[in-house]
Every structure is written in structure tokens, then in C-alpha cells.
PDB file of C-alpha atoms and ligand atoms in Angstrom:
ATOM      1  CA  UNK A   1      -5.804 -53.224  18.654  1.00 64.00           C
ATOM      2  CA  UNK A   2      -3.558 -50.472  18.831  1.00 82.00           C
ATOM      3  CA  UNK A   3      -2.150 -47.605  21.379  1.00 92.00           C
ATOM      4  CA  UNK A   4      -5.603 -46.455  23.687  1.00 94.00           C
ATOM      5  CA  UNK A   5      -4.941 -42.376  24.101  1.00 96.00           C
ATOM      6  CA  UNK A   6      -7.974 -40.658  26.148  1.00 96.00           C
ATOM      7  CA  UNK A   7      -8.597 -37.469  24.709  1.00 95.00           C
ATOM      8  CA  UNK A   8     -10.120 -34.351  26.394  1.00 96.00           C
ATOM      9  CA  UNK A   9     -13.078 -32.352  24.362  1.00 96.00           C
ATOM     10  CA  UNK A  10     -12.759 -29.189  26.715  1.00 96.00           C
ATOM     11  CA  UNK A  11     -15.918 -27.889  28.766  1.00 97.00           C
ATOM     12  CA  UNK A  12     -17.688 -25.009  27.167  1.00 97.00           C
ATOM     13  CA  UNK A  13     -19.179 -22.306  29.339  1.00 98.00           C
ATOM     14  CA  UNK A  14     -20.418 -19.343  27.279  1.00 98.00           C
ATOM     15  CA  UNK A  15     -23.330 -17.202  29.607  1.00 98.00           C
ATOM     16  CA  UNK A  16     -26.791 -16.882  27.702  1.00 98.00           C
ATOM     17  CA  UNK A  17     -27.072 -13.276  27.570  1.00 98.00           C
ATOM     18  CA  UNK A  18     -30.022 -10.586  26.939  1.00 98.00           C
ATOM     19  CA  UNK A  19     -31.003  -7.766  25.515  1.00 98.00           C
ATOM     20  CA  UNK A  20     -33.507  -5.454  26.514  1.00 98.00           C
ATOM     21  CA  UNK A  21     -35.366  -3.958  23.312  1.00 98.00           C
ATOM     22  CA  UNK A  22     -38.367  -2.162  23.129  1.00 98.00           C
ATOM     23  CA  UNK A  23     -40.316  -5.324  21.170  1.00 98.00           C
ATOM     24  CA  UNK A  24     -39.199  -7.709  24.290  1.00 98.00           C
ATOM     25  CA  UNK A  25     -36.398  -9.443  25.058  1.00 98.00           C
ATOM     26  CA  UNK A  26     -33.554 -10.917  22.530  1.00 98.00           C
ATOM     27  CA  UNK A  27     -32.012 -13.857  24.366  1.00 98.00           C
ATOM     28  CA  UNK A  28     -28.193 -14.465  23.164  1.00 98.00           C
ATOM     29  CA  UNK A  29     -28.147 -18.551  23.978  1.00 98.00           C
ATOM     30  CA  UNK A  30     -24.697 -19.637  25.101  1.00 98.00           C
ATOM     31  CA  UNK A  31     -22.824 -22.456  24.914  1.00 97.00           C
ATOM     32  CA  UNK A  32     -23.135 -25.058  28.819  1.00 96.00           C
ATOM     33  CA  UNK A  33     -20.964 -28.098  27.403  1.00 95.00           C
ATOM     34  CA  UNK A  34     -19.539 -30.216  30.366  1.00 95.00           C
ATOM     35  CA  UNK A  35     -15.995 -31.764  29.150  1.00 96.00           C
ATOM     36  CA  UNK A  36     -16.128 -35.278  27.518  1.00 95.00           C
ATOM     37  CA  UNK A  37     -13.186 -37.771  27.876  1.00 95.00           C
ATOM     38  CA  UNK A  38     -13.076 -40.320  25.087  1.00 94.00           C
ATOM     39  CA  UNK A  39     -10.628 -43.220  24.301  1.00 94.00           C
ATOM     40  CA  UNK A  40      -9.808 -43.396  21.249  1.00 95.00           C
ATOM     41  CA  UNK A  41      -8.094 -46.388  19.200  1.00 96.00           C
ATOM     42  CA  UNK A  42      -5.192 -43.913  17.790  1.00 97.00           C
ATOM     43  CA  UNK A  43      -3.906 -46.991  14.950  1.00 98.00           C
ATOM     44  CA  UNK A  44      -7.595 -47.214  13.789  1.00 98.00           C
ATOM     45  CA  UNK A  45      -7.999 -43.019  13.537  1.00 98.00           C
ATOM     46  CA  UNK A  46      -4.964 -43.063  11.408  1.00 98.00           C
ATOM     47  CA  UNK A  47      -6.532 -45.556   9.183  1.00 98.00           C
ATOM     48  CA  UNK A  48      -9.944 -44.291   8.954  1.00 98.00           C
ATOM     49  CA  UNK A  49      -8.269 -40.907   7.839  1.00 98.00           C
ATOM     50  CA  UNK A  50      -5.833 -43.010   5.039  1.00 98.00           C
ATOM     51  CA  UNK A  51      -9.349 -44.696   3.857  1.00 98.00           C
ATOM     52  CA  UNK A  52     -11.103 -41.144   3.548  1.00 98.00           C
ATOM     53  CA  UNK A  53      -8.051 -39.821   1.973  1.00 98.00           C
ATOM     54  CA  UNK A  54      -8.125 -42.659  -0.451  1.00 98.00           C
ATOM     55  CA  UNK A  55     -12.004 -42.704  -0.874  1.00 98.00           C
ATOM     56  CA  UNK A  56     -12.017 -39.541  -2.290  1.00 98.00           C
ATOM     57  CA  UNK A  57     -10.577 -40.815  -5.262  1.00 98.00           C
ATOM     58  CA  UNK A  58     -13.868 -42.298  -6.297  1.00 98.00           C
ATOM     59  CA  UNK A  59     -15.944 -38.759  -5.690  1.00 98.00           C
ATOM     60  CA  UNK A  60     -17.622 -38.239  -8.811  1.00 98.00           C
ATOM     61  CA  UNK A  61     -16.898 -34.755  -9.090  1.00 98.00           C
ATOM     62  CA  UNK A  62     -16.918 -33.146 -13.036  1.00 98.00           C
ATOM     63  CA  UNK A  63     -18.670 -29.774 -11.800  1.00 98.00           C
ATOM     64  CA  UNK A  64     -16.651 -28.449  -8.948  1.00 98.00           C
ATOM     65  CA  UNK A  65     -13.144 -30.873  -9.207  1.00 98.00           C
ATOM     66  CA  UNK A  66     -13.572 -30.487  -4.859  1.00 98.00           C
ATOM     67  CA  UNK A  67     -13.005 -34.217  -4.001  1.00 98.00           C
ATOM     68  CA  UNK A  68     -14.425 -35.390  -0.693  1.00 98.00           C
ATOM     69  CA  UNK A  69     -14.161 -38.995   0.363  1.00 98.00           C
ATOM     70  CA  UNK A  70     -14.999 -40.075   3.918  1.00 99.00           C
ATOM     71  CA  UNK A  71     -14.357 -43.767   5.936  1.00 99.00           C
ATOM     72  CA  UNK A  72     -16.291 -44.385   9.147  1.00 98.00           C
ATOM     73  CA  UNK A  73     -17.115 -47.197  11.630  1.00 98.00           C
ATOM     74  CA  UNK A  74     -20.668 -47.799  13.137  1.00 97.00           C
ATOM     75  CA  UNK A  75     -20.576 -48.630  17.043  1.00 95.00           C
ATOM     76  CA  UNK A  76     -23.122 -50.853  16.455  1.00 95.00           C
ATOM     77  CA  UNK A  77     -21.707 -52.880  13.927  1.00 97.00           C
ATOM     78  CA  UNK A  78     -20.062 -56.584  15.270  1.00 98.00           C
ATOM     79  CA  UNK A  79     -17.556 -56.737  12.613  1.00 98.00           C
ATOM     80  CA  UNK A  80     -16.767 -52.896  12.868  1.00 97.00           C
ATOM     81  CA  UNK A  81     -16.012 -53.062   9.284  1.00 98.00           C
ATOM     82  CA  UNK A  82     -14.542 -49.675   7.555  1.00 98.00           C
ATOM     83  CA  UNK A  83     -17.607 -48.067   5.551  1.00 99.00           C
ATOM     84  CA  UNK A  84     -16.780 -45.389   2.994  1.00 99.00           C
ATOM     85  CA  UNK A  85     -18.446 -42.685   0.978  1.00 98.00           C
ATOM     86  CA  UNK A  86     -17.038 -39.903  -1.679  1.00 99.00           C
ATOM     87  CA  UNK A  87     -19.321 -36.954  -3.310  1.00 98.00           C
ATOM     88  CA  UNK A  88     -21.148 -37.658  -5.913  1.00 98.00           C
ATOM     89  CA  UNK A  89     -22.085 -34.253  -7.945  1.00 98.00           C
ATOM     90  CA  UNK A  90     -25.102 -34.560 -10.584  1.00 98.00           C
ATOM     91  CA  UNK A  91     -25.472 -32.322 -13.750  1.00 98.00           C
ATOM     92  CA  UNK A  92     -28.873 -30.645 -11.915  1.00 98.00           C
ATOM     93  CA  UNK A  93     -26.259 -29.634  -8.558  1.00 98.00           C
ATOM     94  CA  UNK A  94     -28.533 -30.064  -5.990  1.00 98.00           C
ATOM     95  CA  UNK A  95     -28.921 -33.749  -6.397  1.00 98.00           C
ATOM     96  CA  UNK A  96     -25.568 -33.850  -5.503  1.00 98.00           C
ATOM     97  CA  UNK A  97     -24.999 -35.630  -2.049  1.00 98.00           C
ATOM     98  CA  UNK A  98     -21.775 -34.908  -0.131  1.00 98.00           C
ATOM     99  CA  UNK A  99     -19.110 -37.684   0.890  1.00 98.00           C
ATOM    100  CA  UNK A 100     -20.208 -37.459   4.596  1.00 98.00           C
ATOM    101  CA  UNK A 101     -23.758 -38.570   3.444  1.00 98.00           C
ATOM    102  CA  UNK A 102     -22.542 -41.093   1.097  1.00 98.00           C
ATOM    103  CA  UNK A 103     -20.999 -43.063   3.901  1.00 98.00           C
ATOM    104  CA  UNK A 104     -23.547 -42.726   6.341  1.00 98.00           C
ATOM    105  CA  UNK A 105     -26.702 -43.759   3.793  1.00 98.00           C
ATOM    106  CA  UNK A 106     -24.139 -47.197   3.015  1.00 98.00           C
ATOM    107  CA  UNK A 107     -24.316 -47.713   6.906  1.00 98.00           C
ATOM    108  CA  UNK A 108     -27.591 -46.910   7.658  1.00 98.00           C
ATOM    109  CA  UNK A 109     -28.878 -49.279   4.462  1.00 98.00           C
ATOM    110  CA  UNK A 110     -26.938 -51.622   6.143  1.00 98.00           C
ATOM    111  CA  UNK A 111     -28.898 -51.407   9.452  1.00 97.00           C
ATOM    112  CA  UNK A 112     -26.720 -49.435  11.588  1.00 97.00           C
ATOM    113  CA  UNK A 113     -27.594 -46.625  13.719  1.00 96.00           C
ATOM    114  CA  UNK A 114     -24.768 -45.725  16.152  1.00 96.00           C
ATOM    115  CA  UNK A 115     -21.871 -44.153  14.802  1.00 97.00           C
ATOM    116  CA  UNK A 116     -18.951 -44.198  16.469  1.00 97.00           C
ATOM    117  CA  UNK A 117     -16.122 -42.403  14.305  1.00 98.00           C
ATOM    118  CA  UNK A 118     -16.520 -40.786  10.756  1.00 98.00           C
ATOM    119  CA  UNK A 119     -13.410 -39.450   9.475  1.00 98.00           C
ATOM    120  CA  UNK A 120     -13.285 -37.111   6.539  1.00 98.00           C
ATOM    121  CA  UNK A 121     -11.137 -36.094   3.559  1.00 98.00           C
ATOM    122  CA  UNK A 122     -11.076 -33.045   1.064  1.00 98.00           C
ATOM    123  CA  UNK A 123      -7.933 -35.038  -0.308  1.00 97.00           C
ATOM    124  CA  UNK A 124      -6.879 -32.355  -2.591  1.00 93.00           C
ATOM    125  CA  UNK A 125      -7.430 -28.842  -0.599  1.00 95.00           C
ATOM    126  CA  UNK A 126      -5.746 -30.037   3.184  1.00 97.00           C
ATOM    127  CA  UNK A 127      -3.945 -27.353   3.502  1.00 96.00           C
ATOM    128  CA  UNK A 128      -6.916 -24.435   3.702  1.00 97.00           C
ATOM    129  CA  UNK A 129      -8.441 -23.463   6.505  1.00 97.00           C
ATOM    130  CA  UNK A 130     -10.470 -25.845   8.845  1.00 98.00           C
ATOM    131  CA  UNK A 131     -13.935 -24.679   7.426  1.00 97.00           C
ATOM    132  CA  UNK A 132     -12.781 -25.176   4.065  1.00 97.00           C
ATOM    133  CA  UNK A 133     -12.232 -28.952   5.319  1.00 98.00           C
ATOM    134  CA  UNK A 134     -14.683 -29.436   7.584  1.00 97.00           C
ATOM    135  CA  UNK A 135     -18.657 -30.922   7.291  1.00 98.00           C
ATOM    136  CA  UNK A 136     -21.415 -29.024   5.217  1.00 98.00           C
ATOM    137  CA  UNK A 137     -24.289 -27.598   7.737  1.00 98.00           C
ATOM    138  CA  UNK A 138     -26.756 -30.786   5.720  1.00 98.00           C
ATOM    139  CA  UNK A 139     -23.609 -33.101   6.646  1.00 98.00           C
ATOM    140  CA  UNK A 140     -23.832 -31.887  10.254  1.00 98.00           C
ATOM    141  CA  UNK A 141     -27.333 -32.657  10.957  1.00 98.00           C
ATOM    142  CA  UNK A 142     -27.113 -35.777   9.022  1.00 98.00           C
ATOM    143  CA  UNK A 143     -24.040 -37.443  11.090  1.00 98.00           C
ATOM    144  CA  UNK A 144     -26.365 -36.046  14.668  1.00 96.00           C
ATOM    145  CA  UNK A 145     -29.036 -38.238  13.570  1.00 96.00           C
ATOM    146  CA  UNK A 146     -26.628 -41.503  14.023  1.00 97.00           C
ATOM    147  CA  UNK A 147     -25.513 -40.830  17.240  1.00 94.00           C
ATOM    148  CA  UNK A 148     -27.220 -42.099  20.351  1.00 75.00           C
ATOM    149  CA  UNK A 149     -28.586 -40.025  22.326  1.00 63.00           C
ATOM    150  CA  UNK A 150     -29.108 -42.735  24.645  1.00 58.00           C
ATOM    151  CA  UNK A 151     -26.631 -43.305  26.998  1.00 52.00           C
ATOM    152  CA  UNK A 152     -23.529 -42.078  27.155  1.00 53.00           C
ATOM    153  CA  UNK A 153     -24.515 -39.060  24.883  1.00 49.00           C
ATOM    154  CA  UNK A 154     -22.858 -38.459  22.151  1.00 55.00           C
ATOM    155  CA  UNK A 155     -20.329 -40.669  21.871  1.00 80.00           C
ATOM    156  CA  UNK A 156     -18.871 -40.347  18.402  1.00 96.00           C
ATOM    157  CA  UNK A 157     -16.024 -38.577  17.036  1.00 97.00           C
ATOM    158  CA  UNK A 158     -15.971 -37.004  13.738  1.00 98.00           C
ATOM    159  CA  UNK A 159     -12.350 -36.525  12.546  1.00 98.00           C
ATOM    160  CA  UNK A 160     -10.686 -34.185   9.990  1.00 98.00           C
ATOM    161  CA  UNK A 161      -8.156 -34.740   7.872  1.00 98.00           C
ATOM    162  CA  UNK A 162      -5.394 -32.424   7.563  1.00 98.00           C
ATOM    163  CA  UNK A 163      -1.513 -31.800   6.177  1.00 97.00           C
ATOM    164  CA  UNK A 164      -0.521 -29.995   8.436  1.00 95.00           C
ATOM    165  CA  UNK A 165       3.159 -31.285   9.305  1.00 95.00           C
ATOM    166  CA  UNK A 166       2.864 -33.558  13.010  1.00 97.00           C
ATOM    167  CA  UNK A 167      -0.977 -33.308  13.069  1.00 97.00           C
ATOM    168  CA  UNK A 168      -3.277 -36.580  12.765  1.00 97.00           C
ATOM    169  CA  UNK A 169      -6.851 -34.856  12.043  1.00 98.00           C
ATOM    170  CA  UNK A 170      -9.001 -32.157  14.389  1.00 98.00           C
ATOM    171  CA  UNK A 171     -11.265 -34.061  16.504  1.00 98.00           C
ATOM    172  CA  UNK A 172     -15.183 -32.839  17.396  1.00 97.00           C
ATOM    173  CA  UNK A 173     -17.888 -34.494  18.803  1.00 96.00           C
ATOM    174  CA  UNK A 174     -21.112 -33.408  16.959  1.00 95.00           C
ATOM    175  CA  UNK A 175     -22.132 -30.816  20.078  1.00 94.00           C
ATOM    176  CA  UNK A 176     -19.029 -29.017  19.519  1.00 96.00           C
ATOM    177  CA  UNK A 177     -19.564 -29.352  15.441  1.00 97.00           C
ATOM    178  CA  UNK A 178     -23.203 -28.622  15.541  1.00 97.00           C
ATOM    179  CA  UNK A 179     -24.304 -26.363  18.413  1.00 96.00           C
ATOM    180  CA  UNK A 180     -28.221 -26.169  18.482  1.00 96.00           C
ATOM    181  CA  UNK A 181     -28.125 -29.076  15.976  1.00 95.00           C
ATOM    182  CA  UNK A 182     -32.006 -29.511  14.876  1.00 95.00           C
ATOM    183  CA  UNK A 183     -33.862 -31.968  16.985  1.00 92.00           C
ATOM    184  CA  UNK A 184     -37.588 -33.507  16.599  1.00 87.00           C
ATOM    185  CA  UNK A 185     -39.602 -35.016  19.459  1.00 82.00           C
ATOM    186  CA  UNK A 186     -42.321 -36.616  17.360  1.00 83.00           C
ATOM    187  CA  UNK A 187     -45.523 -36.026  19.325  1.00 86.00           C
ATOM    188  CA  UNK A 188     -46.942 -39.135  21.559  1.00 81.00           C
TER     189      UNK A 188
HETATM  190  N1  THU B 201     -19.015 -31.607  -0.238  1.00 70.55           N
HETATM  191  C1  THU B 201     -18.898 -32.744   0.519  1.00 70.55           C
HETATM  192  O1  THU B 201     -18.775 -33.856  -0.019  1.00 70.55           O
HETATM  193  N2  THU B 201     -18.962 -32.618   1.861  1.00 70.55           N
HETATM  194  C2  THU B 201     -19.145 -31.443   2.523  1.00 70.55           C
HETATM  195  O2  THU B 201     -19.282 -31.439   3.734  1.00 70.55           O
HETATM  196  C3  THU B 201     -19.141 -30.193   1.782  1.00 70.55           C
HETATM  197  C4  THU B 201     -19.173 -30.288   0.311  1.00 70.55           C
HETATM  198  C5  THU B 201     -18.979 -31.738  -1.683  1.00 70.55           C
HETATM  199  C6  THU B 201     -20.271 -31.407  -2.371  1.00 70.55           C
HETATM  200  C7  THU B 201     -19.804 -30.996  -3.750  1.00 70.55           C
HETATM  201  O3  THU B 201     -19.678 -32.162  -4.548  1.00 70.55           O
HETATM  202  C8  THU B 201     -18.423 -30.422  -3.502  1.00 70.55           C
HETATM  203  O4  THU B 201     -18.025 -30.863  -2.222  1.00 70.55           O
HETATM  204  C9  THU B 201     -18.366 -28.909  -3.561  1.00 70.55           C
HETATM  205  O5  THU B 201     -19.280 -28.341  -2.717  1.00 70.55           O
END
């Protein structure tokens, strides 16, 4: 175990708004996020973000050369064993699946369903801009079906790996990566 840090996702209050229009009323949801404190293992970031970075060595990538590898950790895993995925592009594109995805099928085959960190890579592009680094909207919805939404909701961190001179990674939790994320209430 390494050095504990608690970090701080900030609170989020953006008003709903609406607007009158002769067809009804267009509601403009906002944003009501309360902050969220989480401790975070900072020795065992750093290494997830190495393993992603190194992962995406393995992303089998002949039609767009963008190399993706990610490395995550399943809260519900005993051994917390280090679980990595890379992109892996097919000749017909969209049978492609994205690193993200990779990793998280390997844990869920596994048996796991509670993630607790996923870090990601785009090893060779991370210097562009955050959305040119960050999850695919299919990656997004895919990571908020392995977090609880139990207790303590929401309790995973998905991590981004930069090069930015003094900075680890960005840090989200999957409200804050995927506002209105899709959810299903199967009927009783
Ligand atoms: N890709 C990922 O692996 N993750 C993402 O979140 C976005 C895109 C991959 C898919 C494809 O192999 C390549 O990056 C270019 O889109």
C-alpha cells in the first residue's frame, strides 16, 4: 500500500431551465451533482496508468494506427489483480471494440461486476486535447454498467492518461463523464 490522498470531485449545480414555445415547453435539464470525496491509492493510480500506457502496445490497430490500451481493477475482485485491454480494429470497422471495452469484457468474463478504477491510455497522441484522450460515448455507457449503484453510488474512478509535464492523469467519476448516462429499469 502506498500514500492514501482524498480527492475532491467538485459539486455541480447547473439550474434546469425552460423555454416557453408555442408547441409546449422545452425543458433545458441541468446538472444537481453533490461533491464526492474519494481516497485514492496514489502508488496504484500511477501504475494502473504505466499498465494502460504499456497495454496499448498490444492494440491491434492496422486501420487507424490510434493505439488505446487500458489497465483497471474490479472492487470486487479479492486478489485485485491488474486487468488490461487494448483496441482491437477489424477489416469490417465496426466490429472493432475499443480498449476500454476490451478490459472490462476480460473482467466481467471473469465474474466481476464492481469496478473500482479503469485507467486509460491513447499512448501515442497524450499530448491533444482531453477529448481526443478521453472514453468513446459506447465506452461511457459500457464502464456505467460496472459500477454499483448500490451503495455508496458510484464509486469508481476512471483515470486519463496524460503528458502533460507534473500531471498524473484527469480523474472523473462516470456522473461527471457521462451525464444522463442511459439507464434501464427492467419492468417487475
Ligand atoms: N478507441 C478506443 O479504443 N477507445 C475509445 O474510447 C475511442 C476509440 C479506438 C477505436 C479504434 O480502434 C481507434 O481508437 C480509433 O477510433
Amino acid at each position: 500500500m502506498g500514500e492514501t490522498i482524498t480527492i475532491a470531485l467538485p459539486q455541480v449545480a447547473v439550474a434546469d431551465s425552460t423555454i416557453e414555445s408555442p408547441a409546449g415547453r422545452i425543458i433545458i435539464p441541468g446538472q444537481h451533482l453533490p461533491e464526492k470525496r474519494m481516497d485514492i491509492d496514489v502508488a496504484v493510480v500511477q501504475q494502473l496508468l504505466s499498465t494502460a500506457r504499456a497495454a496499448a502496445a498490444n492494440a491491434h490497430a492496422p486501420y487507424s494506427n490510434f493505439h488505446v490500451g487500458a489497465a483497471l481493477i474490479m472492487a470486487d475482485d479479492p486478489e485485485q489483480r491488474i486487468i488490461t485491454g487494448a483496441n482491437v480494429e477489424n477489416s469490417s470497422y465496426g466490429a472493432t471494440i475499443c480498449g476500454e471495452r476490451s478490459a472490462l469484457t476480460t473482467a466481467s468474463s471473469l465474474g466481476f461486476r464492481a469496478l473500482r478504477y479503469l485507467a486509460l491510455s491513447t499512448a501515442d497522441s497524450l499530448t491533444s486535447p482531453l477529448c481526443d484522450r478521453s472514453p468513446c460515448g459506447i465506452c461511457r455507457q459500457s464502464i456505467r454498467e460496472f459500477i454499483s449503484r448500490s451503495s455508496n453510488a458510484r464509486e469508481a474512478l476512471i483515470l486519463v492518461d496524460t503528458a502533460e509535464p507534473g500531471t498524473l492523469c484527469e480523474a472523473f467519476d462516470i456522473d461527471r463523464l457521462l451525464p444522463y448516462g442511459f439507464n434501464f429499469a427492467p419492468p417487475v
